[in-house]
mmCIF file of C-alpha atoms in Angstrom:
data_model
loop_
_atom_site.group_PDB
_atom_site.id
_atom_site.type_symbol
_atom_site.label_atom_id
_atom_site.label_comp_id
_atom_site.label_asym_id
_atom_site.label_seq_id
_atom_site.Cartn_x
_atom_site.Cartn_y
_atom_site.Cartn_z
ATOM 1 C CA UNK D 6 0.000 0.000 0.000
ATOM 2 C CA UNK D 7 2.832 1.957 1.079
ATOM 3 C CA UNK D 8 5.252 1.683 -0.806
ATOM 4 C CA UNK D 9 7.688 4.880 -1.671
ATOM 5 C CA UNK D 10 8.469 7.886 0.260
ATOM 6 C CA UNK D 11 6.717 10.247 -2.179
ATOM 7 C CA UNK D 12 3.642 8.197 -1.420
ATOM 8 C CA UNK D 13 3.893 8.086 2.339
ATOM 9 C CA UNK D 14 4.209 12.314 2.240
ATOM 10 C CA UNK D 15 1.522 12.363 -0.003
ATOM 11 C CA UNK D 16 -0.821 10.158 2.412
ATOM 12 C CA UNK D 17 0.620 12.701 5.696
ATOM 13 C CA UNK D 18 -0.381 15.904 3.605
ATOM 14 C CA UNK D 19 -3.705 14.283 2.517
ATOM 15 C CA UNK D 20 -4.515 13.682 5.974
ATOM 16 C CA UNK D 21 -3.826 17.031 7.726
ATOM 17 C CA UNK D 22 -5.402 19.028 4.926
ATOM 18 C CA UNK D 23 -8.441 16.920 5.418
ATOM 19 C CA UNK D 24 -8.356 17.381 9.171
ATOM 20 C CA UNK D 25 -8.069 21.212 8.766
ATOM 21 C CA UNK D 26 -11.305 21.542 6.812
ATOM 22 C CA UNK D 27 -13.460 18.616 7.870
ATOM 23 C CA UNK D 28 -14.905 18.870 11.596
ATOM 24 C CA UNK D 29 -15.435 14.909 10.852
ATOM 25 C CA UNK D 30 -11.822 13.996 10.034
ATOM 26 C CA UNK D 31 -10.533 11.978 13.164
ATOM 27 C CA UNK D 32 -7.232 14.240 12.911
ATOM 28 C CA UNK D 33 -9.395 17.391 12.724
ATOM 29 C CA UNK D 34 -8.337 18.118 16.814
ATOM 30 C CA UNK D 35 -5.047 16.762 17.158
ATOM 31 C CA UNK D 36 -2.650 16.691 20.191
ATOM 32 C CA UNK D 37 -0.666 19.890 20.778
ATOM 33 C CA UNK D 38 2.391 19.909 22.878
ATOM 34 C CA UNK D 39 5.063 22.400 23.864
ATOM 35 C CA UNK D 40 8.354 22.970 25.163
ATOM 36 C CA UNK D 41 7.467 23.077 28.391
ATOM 37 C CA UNK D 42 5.548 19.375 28.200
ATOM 38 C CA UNK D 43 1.885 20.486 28.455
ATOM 39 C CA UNK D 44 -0.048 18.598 26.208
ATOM 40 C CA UNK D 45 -3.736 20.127 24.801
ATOM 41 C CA UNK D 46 -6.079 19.105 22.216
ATOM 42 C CA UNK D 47 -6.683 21.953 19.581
ATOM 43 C CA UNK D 48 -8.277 22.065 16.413
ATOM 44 C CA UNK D 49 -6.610 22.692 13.448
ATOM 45 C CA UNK D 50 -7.703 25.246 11.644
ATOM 46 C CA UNK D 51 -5.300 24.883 8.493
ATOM 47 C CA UNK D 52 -2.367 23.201 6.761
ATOM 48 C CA UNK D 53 -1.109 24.153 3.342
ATOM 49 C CA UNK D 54 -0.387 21.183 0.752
ATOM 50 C CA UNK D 55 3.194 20.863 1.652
ATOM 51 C CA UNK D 56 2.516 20.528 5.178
ATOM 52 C CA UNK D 57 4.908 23.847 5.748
ATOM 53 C CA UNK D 58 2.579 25.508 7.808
ATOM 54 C CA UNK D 59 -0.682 24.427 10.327
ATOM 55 C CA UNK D 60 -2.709 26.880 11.691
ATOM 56 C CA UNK D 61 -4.271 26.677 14.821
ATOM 57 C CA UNK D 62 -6.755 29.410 17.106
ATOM 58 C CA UNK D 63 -6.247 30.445 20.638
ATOM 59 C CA UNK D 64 -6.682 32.925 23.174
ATOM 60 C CA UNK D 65 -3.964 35.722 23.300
ATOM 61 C CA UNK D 66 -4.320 35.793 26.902
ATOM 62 C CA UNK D 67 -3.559 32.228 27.791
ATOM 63 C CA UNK D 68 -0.450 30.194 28.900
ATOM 64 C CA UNK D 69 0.437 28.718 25.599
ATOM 65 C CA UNK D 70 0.306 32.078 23.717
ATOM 66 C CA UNK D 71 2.902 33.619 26.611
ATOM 67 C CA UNK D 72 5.292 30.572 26.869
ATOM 68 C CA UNK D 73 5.234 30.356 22.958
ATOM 69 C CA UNK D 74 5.328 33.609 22.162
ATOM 70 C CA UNK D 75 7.442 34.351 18.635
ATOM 71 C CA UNK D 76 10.015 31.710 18.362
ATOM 72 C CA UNK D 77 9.559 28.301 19.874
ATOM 73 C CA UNK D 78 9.320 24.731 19.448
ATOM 74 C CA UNK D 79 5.951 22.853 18.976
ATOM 75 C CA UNK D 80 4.831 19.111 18.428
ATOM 76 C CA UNK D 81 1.419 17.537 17.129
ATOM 77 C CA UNK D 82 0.463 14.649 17.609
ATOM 78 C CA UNK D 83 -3.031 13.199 15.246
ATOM 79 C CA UNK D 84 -4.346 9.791 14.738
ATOM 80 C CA UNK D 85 -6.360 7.910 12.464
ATOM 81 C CA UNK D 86 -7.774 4.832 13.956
ATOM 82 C CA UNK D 87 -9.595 3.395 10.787
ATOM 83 C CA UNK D 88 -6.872 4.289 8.416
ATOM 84 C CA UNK D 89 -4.294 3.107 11.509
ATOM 85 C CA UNK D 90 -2.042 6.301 10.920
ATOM 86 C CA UNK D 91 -0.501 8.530 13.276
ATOM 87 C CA UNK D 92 1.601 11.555 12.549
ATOM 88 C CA UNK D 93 3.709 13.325 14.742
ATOM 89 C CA UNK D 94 5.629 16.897 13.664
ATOM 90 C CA UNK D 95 7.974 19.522 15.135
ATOM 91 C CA UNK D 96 8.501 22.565 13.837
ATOM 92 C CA UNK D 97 9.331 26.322 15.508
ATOM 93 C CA UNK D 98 5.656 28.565 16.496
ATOM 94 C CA UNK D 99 5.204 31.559 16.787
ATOM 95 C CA UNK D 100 1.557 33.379 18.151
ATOM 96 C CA UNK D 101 0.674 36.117 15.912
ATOM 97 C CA UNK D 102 -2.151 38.091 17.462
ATOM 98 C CA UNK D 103 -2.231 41.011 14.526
ATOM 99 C CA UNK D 104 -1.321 41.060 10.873
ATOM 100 C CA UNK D 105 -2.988 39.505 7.853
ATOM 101 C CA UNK D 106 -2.828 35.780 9.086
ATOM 102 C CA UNK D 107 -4.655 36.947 12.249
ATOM 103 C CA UNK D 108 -6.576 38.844 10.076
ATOM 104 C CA UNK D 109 -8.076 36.789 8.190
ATOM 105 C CA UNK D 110 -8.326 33.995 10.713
ATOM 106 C CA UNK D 111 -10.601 36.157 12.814
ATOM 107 C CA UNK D 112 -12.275 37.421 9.039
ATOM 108 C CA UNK D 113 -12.965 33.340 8.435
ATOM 109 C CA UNK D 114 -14.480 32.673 11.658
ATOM 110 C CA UNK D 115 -18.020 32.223 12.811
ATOM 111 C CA UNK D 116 -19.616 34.470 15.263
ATOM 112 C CA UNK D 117 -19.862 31.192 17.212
ATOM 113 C CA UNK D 118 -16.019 30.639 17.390
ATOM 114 C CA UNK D 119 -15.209 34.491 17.872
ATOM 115 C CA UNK D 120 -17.617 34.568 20.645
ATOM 116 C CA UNK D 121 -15.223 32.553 22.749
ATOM 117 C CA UNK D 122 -12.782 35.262 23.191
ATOM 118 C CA UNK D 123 -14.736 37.180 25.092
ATOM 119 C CA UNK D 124 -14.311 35.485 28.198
ATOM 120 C CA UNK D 125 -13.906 37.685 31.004
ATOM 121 C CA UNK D 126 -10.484 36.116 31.738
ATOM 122 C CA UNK D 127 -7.863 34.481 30.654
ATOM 123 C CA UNK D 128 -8.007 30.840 30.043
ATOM 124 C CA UNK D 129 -7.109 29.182 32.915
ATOM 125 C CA UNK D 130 -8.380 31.867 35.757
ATOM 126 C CA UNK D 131 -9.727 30.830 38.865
ATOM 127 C CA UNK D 132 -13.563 30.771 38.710
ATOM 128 C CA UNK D 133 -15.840 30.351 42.088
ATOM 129 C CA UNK D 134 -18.210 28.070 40.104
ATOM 130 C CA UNK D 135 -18.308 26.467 36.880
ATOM 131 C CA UNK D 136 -18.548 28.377 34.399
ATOM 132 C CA UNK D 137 -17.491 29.540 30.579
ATOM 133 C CA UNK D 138 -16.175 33.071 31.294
ATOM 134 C CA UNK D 139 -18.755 34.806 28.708
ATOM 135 C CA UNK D 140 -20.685 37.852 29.576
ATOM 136 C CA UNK D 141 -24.463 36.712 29.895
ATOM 137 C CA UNK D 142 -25.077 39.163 27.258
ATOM 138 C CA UNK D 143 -23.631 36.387 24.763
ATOM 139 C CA UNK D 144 -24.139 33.197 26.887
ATOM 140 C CA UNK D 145 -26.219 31.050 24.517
ATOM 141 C CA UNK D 146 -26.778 33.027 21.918
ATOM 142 C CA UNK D 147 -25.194 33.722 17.957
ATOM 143 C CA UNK D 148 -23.406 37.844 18.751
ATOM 144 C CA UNK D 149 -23.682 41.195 16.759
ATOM 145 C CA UNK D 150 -20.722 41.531 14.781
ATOM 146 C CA UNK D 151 -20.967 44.811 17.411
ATOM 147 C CA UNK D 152 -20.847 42.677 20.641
ATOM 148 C CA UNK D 153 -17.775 40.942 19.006
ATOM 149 C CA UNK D 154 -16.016 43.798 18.545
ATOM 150 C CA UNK D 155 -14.159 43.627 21.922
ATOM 151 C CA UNK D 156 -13.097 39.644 21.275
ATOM 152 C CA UNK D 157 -10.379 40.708 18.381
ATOM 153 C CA UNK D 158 -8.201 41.780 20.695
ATOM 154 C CA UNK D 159 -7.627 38.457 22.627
ATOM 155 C CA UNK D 160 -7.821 36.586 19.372
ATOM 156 C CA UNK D 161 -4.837 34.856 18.078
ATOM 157 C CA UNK D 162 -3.393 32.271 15.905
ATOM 158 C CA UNK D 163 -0.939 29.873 16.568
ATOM 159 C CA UNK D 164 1.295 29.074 13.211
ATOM 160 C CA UNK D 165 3.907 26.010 13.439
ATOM 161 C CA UNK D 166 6.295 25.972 10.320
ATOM 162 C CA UNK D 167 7.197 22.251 10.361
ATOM 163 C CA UNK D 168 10.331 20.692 9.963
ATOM 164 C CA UNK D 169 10.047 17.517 11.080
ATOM 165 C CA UNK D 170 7.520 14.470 9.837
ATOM 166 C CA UNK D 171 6.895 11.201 11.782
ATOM 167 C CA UNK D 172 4.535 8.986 9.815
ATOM 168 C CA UNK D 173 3.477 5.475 11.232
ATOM 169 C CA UNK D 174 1.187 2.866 9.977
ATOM 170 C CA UNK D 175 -0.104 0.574 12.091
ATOM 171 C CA UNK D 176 -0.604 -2.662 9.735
ATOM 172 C CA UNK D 177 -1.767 -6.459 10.614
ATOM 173 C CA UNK D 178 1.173 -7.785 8.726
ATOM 174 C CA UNK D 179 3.537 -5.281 9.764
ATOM 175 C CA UNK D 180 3.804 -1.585 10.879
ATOM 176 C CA UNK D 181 5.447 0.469 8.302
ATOM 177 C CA UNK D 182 7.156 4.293 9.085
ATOM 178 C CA UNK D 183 8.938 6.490 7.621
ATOM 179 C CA UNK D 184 10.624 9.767 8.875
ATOM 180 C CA UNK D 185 10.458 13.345 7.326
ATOM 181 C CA UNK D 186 12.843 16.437 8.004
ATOM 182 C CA UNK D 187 13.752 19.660 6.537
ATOM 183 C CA UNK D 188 15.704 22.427 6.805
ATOM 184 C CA UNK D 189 13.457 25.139 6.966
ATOM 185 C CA UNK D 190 10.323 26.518 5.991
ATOM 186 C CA UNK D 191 9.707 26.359 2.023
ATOM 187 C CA UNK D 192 12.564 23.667 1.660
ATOM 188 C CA UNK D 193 11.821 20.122 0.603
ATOM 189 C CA UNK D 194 10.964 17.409 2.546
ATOM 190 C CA UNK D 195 13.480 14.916 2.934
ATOM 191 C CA UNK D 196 12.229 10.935 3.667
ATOM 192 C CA UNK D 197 13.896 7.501 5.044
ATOM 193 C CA UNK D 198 12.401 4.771 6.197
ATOM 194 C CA UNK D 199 13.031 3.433 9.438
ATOM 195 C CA UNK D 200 11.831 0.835 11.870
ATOM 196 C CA UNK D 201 8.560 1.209 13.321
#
């Protein structure tokens, strides 16, 4: 099924683009990890057809957007039971919480999605009951473009340039893997195979 390099990096690529614009695809909320070893589930938002860049949302207030901040290390971790895949890649992050990625991010999303950064507080804040953080103007219901106004500002995307590709496929007869690196971003992938 497997059986070149080209192949295997075309089956990765397929996969993450998938993820990023099917809320079905069982990779469409992968694992994401960083250098300090906490672990969350995100959704990705986007991956270009290289795999040179995944996008992912967040809150410009919260841990992960202060510890990464512009230059850092990320991993992601996504698996595909049925097709028995699992990919994990590095690469350097960055948050970006204005410019034209940002930008459009914000542009792209539903009122739904940009109602969550309204929150009252940054992610992780103590709260004396449970609760989500939004005003109870918004609680439940679709926002004015108006009452979203405020939630730009603690909107931000999380961009990992990868440079490293760890594909594994988890087969009856026999795993198979392969291993993916490059240089930098907008270089070309380079493959071996290697032992599961």
């Amino acid at each position: 099924m497997f059986e070149t390099l080209d192949a295997v990096l075309a089956d990765a690529a397929a996969h993450l683009t998938r993820a990023a614009r099917d809320r079905k695809s069982p990779m469409h909320v992968p694992v994401v990890g960083t250098g300090d070893g906490d672990l969350r589930m995100m959704v990705l938002r986007a991956c270009d057809p290289d795999i040179g860049l995944l996008r992912f949302h967040t809150d410009a207030r919260s841990p992960k957007a202060r510890q990464l901040g512009s230059h850092a290390v990320a991993s992601v971790l996504a698996f595909d039971a049925e097709a028995k895949i699992q990919l994990r890649v590095k690469g350097s992050a960055r948050i970006e919480c204005a410019g034209p990625v940002a930008d459009a991010a914000w542009a792209a999303s539903s009122p739904y999605a940009r109602r969550c950064y309204l929150a009252v507080a940054a992610p992780g804040s103590p709260a004396e009951r449970p609760m989500s953080g939004l005003p109870e103007a918004v609680e439940g219901i679709r926002p004015s473009e108006e009452q979203l106004l405020p939630a730009r500002e603690n909107f931000a995307v999380l961009v990992i340039e990868p440079v490293s590709l760890d594909w594994l496929y988890l087969a009856h007869d026999g795993h198979r893997r392969a291993q993916f690196t490059r240089g930098g971003a907008g270089q070309d992938w380079q493959g071996t195979w290697v032992i599961p």
